[in-house]
mmCIF file of C-alpha atoms and ligand atoms in Angstrom:
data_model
loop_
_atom_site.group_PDB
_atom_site.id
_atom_site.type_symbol
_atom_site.label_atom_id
_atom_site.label_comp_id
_atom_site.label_asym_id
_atom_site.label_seq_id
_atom_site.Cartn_x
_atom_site.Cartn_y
_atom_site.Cartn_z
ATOM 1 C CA UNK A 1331 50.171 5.818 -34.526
ATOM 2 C CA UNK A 1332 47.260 5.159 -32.121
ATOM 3 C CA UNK A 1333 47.302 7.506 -28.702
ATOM 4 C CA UNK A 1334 47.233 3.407 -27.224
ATOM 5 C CA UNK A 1335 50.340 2.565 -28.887
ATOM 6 C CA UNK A 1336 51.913 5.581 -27.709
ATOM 7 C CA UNK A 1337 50.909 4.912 -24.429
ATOM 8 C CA UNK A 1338 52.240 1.292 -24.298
ATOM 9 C CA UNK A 1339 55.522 2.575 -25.412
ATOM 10 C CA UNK A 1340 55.466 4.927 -22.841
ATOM 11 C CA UNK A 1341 54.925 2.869 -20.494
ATOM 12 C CA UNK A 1342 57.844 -0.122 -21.464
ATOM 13 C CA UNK A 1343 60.682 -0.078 -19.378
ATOM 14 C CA UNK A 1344 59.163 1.513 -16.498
ATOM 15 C CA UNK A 1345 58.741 -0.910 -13.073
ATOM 16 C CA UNK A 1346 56.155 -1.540 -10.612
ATOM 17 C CA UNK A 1347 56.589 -2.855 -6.922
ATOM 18 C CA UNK A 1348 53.641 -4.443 -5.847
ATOM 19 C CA UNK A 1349 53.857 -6.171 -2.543
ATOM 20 C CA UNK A 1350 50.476 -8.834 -2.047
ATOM 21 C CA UNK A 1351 50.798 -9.640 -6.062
ATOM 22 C CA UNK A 1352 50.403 -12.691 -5.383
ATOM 23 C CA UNK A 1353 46.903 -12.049 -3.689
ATOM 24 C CA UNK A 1354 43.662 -12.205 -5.252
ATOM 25 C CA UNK A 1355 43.823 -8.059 -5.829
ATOM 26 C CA UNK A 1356 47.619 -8.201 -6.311
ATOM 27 C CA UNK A 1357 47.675 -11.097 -9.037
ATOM 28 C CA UNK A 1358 44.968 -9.288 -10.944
ATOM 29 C CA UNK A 1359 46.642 -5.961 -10.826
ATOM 30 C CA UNK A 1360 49.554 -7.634 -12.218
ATOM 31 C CA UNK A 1361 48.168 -8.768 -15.331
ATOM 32 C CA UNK A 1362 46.262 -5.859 -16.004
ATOM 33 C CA UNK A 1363 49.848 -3.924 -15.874
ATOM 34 C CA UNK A 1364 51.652 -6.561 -17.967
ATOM 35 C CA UNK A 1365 49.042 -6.506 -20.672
ATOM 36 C CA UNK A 1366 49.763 -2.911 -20.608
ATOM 37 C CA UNK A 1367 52.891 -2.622 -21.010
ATOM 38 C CA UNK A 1368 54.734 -2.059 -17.458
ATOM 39 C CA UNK A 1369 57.518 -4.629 -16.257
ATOM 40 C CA UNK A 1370 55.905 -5.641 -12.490
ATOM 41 C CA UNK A 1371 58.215 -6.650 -9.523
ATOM 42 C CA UNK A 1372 56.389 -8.716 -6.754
ATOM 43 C CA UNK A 1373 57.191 -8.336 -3.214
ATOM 44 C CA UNK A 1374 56.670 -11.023 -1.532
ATOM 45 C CA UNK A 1375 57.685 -13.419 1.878
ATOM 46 C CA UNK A 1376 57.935 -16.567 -0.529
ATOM 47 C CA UNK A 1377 59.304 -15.395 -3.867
ATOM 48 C CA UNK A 1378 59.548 -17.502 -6.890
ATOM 49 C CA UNK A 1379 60.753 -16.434 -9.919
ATOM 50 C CA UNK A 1380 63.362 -13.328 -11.160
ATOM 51 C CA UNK A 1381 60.392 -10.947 -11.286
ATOM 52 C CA UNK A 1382 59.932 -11.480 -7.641
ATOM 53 C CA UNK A 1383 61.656 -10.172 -4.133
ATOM 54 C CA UNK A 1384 61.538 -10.381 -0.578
ATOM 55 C CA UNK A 1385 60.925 -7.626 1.834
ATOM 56 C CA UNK A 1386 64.282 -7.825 3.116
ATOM 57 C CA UNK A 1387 65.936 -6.505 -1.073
ATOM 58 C CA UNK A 1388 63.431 -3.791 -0.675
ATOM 59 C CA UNK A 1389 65.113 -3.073 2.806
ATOM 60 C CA UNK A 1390 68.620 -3.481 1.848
ATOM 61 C CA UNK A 1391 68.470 -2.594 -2.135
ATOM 62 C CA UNK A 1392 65.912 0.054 -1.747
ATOM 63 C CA UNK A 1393 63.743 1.216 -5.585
ATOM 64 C CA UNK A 1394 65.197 1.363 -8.574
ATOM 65 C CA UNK A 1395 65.525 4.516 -11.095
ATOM 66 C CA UNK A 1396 62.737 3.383 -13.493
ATOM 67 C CA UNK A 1397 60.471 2.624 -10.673
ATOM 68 C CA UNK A 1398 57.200 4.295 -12.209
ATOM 69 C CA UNK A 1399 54.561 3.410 -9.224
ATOM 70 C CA UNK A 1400 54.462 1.700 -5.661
ATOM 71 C CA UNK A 1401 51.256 -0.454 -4.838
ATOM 72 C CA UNK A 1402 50.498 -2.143 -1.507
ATOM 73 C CA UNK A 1403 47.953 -4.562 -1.572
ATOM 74 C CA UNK A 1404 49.319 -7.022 0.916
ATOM 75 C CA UNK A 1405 48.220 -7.631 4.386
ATOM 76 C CA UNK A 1406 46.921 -10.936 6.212
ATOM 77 C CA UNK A 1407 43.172 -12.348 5.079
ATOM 78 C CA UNK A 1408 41.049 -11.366 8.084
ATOM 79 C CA UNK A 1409 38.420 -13.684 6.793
ATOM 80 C CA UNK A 1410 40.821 -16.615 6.962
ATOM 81 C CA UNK A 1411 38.430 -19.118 8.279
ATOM 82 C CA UNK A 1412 41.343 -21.692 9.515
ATOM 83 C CA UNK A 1413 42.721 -18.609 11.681
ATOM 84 C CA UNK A 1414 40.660 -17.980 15.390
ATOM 85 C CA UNK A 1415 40.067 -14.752 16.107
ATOM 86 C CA UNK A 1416 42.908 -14.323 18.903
ATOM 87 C CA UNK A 1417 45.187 -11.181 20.223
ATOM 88 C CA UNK A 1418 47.834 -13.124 17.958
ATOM 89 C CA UNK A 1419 45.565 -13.666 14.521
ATOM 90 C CA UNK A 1420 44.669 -9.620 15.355
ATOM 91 C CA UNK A 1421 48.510 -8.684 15.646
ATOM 92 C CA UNK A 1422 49.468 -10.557 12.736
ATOM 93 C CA UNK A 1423 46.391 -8.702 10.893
ATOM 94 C CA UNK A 1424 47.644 -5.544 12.036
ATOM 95 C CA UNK A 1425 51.624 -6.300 11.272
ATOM 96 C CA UNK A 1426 50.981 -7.500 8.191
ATOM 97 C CA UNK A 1427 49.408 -4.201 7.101
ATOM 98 C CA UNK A 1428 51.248 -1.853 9.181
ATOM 99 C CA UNK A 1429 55.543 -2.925 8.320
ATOM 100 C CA UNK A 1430 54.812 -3.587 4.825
ATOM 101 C CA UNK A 1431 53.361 -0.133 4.443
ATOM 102 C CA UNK A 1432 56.040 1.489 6.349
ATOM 103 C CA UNK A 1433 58.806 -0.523 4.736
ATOM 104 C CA UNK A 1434 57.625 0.576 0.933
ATOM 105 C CA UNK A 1435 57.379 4.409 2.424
ATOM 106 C CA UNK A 1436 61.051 3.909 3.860
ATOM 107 C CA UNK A 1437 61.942 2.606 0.481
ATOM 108 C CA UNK A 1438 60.388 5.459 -1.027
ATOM 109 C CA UNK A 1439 61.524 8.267 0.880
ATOM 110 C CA UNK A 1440 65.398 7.036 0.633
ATOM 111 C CA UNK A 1441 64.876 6.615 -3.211
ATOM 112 C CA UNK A 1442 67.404 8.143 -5.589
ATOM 113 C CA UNK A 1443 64.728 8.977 -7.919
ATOM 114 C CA UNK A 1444 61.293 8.711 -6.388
ATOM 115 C CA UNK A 1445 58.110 6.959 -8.180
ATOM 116 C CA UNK A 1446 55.229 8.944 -9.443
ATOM 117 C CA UNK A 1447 53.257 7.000 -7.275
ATOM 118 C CA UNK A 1448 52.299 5.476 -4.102
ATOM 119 C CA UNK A 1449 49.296 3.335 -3.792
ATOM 120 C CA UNK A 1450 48.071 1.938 -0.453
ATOM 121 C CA UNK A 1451 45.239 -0.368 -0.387
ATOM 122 C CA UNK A 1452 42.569 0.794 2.874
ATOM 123 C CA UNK A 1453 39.237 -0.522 3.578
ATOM 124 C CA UNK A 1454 35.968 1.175 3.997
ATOM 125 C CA UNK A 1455 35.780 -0.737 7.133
ATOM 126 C CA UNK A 1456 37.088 3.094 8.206
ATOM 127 C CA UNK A 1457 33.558 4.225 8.395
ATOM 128 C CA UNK A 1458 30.845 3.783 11.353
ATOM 129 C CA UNK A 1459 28.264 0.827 10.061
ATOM 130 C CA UNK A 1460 25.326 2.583 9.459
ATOM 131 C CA UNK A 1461 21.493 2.102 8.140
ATOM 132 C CA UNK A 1462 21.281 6.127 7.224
ATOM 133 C CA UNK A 1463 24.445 7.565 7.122
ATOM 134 C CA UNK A 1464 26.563 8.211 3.322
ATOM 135 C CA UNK A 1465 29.646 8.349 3.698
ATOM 136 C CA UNK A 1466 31.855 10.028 1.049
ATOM 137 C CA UNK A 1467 36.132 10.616 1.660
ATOM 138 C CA UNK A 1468 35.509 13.513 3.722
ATOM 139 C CA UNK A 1469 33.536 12.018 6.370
ATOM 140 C CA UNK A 1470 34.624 11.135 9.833
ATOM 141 C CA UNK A 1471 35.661 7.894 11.169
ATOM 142 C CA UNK A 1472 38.510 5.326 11.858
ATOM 143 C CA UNK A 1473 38.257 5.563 15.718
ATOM 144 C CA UNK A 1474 35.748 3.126 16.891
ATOM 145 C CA UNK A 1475 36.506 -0.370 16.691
ATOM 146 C CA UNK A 1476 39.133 -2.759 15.783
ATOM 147 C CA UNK A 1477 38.490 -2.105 11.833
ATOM 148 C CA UNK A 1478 38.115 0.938 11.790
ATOM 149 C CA UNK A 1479 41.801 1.931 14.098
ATOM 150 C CA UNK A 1480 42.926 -0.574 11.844
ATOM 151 C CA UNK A 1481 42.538 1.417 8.605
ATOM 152 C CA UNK A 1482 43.763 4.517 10.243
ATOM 153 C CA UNK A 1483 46.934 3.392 11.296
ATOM 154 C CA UNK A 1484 47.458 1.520 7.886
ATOM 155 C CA UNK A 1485 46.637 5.092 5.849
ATOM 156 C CA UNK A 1486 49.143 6.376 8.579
ATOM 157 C CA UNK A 1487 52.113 4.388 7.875
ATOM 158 C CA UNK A 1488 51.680 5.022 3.988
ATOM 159 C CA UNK A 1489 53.003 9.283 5.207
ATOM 160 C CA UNK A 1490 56.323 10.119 3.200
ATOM 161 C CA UNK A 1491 58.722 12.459 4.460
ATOM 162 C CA UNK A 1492 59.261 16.226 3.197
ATOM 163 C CA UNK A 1493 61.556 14.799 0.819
ATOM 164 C CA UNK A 1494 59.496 12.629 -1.226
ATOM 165 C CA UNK A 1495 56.822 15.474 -1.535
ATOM 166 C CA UNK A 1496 56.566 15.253 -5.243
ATOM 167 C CA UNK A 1497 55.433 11.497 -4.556
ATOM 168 C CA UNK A 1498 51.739 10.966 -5.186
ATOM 169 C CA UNK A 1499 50.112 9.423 -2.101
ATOM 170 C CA UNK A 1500 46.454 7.554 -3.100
ATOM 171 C CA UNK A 1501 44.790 5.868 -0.463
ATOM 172 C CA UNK A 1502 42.210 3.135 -1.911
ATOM 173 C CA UNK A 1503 39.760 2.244 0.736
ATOM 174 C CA UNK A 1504 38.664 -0.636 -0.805
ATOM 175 C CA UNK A 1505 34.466 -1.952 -0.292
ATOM 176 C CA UNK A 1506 34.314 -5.897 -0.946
ATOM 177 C CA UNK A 1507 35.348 -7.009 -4.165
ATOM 178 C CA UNK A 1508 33.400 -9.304 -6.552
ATOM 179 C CA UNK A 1509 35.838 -11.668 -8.499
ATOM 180 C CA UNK A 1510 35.136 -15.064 -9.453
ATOM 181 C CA UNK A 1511 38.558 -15.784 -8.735
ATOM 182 C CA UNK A 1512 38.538 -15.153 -5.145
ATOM 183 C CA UNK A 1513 37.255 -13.238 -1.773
ATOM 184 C CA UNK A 1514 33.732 -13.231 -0.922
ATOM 185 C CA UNK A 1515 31.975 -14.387 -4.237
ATOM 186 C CA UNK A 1516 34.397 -17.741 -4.190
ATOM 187 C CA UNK A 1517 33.227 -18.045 -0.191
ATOM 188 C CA UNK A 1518 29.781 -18.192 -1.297
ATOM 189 C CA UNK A 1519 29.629 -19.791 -4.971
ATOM 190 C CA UNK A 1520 29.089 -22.782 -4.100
ATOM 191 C CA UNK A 1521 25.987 -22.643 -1.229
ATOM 192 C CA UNK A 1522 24.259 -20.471 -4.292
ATOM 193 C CA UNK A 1523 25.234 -23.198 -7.051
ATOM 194 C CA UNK A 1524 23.556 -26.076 -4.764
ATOM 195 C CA UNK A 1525 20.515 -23.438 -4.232
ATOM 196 C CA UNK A 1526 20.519 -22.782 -0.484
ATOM 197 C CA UNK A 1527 22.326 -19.026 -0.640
ATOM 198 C CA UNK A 1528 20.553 -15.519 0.762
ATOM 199 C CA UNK A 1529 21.588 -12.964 2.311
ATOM 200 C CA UNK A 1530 23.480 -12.648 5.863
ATOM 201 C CA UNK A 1531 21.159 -12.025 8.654
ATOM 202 C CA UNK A 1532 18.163 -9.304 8.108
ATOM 203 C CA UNK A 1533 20.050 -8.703 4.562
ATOM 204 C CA UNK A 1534 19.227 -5.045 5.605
ATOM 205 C CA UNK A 1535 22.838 -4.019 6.391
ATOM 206 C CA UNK A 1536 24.597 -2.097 3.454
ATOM 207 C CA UNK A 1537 27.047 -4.003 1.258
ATOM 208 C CA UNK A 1538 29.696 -1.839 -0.205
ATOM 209 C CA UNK A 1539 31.033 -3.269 -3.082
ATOM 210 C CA UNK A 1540 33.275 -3.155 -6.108
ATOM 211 C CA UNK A 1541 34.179 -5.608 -9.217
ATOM 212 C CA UNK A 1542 37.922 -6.693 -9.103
ATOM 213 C CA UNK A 1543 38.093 -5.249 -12.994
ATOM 214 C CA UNK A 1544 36.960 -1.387 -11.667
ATOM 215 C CA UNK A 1545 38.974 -1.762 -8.520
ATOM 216 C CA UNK A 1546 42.772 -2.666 -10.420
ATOM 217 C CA UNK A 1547 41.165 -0.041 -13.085
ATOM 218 C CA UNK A 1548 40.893 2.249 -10.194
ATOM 219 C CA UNK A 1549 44.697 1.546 -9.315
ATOM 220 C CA UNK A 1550 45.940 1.624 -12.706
ATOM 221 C CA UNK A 1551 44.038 5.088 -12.961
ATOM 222 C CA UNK A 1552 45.368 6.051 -9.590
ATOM 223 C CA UNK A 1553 49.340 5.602 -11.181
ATOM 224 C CA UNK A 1554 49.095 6.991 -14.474
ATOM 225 C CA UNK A 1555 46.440 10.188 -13.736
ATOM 226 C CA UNK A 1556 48.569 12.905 -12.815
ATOM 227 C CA UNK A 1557 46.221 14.839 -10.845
ATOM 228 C CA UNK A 1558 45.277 11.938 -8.400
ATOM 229 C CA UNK A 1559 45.888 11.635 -4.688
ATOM 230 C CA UNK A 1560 44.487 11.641 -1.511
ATOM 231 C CA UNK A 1561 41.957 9.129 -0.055
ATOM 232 C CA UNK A 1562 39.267 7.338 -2.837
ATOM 233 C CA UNK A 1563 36.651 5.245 -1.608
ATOM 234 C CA UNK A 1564 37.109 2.378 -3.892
ATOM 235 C CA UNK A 1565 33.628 1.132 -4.266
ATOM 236 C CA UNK A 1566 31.013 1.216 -7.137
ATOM 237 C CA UNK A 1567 28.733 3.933 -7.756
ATOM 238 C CA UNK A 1568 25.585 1.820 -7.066
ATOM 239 C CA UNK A 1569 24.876 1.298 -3.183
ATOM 240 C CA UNK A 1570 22.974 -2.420 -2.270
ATOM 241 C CA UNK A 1571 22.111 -4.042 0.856
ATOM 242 C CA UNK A 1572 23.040 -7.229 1.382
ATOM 243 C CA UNK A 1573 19.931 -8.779 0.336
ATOM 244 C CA UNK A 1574 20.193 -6.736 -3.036
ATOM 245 C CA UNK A 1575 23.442 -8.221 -3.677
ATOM 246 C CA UNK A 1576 22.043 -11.804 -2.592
ATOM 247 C CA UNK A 1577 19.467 -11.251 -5.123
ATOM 248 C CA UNK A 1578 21.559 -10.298 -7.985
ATOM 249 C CA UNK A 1579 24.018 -13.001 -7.349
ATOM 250 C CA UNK A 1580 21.394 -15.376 -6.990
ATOM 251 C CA UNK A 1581 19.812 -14.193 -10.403
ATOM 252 C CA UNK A 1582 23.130 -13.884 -12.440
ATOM 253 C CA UNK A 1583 23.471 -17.865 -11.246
ATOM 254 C CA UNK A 1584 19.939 -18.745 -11.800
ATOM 255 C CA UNK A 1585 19.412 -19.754 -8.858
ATOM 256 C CA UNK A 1586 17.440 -18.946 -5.317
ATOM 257 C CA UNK A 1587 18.700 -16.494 -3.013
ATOM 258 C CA UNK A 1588 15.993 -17.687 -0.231
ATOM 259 C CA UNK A 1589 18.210 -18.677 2.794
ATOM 260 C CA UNK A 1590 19.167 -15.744 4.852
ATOM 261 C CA UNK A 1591 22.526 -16.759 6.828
ATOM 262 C CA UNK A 1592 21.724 -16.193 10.445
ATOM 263 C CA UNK A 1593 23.894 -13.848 11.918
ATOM 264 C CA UNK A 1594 25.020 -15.796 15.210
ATOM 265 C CA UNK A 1595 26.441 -18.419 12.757
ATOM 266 C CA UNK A 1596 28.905 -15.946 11.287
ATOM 267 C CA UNK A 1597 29.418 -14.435 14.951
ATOM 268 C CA UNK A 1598 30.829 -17.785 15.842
ATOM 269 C CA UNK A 1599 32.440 -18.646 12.956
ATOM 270 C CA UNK A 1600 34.695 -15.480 13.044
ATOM 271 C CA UNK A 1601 33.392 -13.796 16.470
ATOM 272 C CA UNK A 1602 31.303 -10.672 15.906
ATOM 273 C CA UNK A 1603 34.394 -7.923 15.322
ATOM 274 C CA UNK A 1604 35.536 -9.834 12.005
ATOM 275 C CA UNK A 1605 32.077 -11.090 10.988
ATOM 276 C CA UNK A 1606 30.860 -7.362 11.022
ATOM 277 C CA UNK A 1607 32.582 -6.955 7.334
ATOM 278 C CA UNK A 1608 29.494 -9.123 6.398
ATOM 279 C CA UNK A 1609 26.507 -8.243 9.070
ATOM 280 C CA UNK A 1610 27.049 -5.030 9.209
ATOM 281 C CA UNK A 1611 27.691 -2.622 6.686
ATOM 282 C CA UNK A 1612 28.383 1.180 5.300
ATOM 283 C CA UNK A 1613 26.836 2.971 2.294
ATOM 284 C CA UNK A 1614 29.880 4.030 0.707
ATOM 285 C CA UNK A 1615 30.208 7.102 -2.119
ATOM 286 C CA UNK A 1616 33.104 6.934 -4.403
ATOM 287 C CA UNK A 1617 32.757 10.718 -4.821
ATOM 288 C CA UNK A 1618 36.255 11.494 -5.545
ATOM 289 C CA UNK A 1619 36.818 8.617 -8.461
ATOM 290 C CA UNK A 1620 33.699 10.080 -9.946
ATOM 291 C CA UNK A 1621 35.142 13.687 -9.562
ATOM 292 C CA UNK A 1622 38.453 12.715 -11.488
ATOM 293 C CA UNK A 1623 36.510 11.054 -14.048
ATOM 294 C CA UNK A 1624 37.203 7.022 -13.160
ATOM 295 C CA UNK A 1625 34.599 5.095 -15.442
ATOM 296 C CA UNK A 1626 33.288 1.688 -13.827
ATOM 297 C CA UNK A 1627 33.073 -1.282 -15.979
ATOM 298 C CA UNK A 1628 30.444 -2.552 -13.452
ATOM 299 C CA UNK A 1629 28.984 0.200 -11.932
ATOM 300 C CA UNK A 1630 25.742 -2.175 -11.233
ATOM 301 C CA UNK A 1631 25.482 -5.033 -8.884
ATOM 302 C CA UNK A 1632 23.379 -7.111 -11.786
ATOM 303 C CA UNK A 1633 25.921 -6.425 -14.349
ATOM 304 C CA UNK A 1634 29.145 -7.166 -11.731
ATOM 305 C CA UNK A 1635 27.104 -10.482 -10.839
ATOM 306 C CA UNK A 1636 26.834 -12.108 -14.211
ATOM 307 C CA UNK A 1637 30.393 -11.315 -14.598
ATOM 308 C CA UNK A 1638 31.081 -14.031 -11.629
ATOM 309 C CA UNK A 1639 28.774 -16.478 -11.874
ATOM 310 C CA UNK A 1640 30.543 -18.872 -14.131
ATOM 311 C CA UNK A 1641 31.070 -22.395 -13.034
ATOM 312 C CA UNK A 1642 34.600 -22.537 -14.468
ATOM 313 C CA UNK A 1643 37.414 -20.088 -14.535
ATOM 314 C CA UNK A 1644 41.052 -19.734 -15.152
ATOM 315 C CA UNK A 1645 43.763 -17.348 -12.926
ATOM 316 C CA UNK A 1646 43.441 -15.167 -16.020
ATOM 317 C CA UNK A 1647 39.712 -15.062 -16.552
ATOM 318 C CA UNK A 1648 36.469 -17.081 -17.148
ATOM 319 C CA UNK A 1649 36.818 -19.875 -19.599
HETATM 320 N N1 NAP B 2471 39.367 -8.648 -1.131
HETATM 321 C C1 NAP B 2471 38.565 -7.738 -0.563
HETATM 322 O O1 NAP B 2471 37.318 -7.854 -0.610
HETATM 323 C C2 NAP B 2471 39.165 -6.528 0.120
HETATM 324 C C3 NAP B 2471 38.324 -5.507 0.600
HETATM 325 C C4 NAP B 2471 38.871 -4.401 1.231
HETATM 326 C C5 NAP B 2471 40.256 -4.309 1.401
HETATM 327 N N2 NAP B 2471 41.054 -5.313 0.940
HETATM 328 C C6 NAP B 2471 42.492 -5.213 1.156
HETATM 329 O O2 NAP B 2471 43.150 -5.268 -0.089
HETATM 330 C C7 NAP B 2471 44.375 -5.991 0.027
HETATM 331 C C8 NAP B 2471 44.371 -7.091 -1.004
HETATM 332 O O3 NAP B 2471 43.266 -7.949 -0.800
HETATM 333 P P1 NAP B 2471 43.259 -9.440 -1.356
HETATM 334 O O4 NAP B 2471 41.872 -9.919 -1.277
HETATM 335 O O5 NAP B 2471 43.989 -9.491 -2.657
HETATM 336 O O6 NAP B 2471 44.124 -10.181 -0.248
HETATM 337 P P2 NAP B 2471 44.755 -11.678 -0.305
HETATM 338 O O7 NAP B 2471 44.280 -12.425 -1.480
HETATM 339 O O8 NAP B 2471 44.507 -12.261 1.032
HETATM 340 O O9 NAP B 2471 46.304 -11.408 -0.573
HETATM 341 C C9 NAP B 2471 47.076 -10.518 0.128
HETATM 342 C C10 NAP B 2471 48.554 -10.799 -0.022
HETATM 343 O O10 NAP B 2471 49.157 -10.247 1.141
HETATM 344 C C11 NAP B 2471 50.304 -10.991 1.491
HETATM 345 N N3 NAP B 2471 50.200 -11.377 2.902
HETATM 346 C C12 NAP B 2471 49.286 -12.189 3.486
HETATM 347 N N4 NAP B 2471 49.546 -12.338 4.788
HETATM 348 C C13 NAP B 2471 50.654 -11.590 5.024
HETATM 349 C C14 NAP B 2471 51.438 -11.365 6.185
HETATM 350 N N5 NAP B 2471 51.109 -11.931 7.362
HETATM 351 N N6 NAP B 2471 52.511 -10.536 6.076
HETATM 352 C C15 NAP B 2471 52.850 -9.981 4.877
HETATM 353 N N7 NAP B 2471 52.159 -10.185 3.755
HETATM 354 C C16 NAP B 2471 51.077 -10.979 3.832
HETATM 355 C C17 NAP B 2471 50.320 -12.275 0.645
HETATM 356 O O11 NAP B 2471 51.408 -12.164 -0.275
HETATM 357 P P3 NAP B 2471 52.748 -13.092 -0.129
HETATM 358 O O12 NAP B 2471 52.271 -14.434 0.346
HETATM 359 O O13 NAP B 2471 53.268 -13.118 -1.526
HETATM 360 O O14 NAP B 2471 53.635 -12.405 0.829
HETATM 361 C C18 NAP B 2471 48.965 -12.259 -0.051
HETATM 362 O O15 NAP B 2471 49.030 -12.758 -1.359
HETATM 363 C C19 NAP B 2471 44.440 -6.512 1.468
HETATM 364 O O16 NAP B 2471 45.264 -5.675 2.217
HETATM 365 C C20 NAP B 2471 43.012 -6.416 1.954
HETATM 366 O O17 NAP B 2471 42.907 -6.169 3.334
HETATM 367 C C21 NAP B 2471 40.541 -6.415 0.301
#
């Protein structure tokens, strides 16, 4: 029998809880994890459907025995563009991160028998925009701005008690991801498929990035490797300003990439401490996924480009 048929049998029968499965991240994770094999539970605040549950079963009902893995990817869209940048947008940004966390830990640490697993989505929004500095896991940050206190307290509420040492803790902070599906890349298909994209601003600022395949391929990795925990920077390999990426995208779609978005217009679209994500940026290393082994599918901003620059897709794919 192949070692993959092994490995699918392995994994039947065993759960996953992923809370934001029905996100953009969380709906790709989930078919990635059907197709191989795992049953997947969604937590979510409008379930629909017997695979699905509210926060308030995994309060009262706790995890199950055959509970495999944990993910988190929920948490409010900062870059929701109907949503002004007030104290109450920020809290709800902050809540929505912080009590889901903490409520899969509590479920966790009061579990029976306690997942392999606990995956926490983070963003590299933890480290200090820079033009010069590299920033691998080990480098300083998340105490400077709202962003970066934001990721810290998130990677905070993810701790488990004594008790649920044996539980692997992985910490994804997560550069932008590149689906055709969703996030940035659906923001901005449609200014590059009428010909008037570019970069944001200078186009100098550093765009840390990763392809929605590699970053659910990083997850999936993170729950079935054995000997991975601790905080990956969840990015590709290959570092590219933004104009670099405005270039490839504007290649892969045959098309110009010759109108820079001023700054000022993203600054008052979203006020400068949101808009930052995109005119500022980080050069990210994902040292310890390359340690451990993780291969990229798109490890190269050209090849992760062509990959979304289809006109048409489904949820499950390009046409
Ligand atoms: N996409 C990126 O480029 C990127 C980059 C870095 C980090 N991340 C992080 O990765 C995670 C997943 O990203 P994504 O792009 O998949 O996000 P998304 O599409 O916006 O989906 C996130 C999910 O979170 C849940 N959610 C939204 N608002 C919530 C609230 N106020 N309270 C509780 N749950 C809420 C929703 O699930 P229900 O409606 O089912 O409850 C939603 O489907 C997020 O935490 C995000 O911050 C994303």
């Amino acid at each position: 029998m192949r070692s993959s048929k092994l490995q699918e049998l392995r994994r039947n029968g065993r759960s996953i809880r992923i809370s934001g499965g029905t996100g953009f991240v969380g709906r790709a994770l989930c078919g990635a994890l059907r197709q191989v094999g795992y049953k997947v539970f969604v937590v979510s605040r409008t379930p629909e459907g017997p695979d699905m549950m509210t926060w308030s079963d995994v309060r009262r009902h706790g995890l199950p025995t055959n509970c495999k893995a944990v993910v988190n990817t929920a948490g409010e869209n900062i870059f929701n563009v109907k949503k002004k940048w007030t104290e109450d947008f920020q809290q709800e940004v902050i809540t929505s991160r912080l009590y889901t966390t903490s409520v899969l830990a509590k479920a966790i640490n009061g579990a029976e028998k306690k997942p392999e697993a606990f995956v926490c989505m983070s963003g590299v929004g933890y480290y200090k925009p820079s033009q010069t500095a590299e920033y691998t896991e080990e480098s300083p940050g998340g105490d400077f701005d709202f962003l970066s206190e934001l990721s810290t307290n998130w990677e905070k509420c993810s701790e488990l008690k004594p008790e649920a040492k044996e539980v692997r803790r992985v910490i994804i902070r997560s550069g932008i991801v590149l689906g055709r599906q969703g996030g940035v890349i659906r923001d901005m298909y449609f200014p590059f498929y009428f010909g008037v994209g570019g970069p944001v601003g200078s186009g100098q600022q550093f765009f840390p990035w990763i392809h929605i395949n590699d970053i659910v391929g990083l997850i999936l990795f993170a729950i079935e490797n054995n000997k991975v925990k601790g905080v990956l920077n969840g990015v590709a390999p290959q570092a590219v300003t933004n104009r670099e990426f405005a270039t490839a995208l504007g290649k892969a779609m045959w098309r110009p990439s010759l109108f820079p978005l001023p700054k000022f217009v993203l600054n008052v679209i979203f006020s400068p401490e949101r808009a930052k994500i995109m005119t500022e940026g980080q050069k990210v290393i994902p040292k310890r996924a390359l340690e451990y082994g993780f291969t990229y599918d798109y490890p190269d901003i050209d090849s992760a480009c062509r990959a979304c620059a289809h006109l048409t897709y489904t949820e499950h794919g390009i046409y």
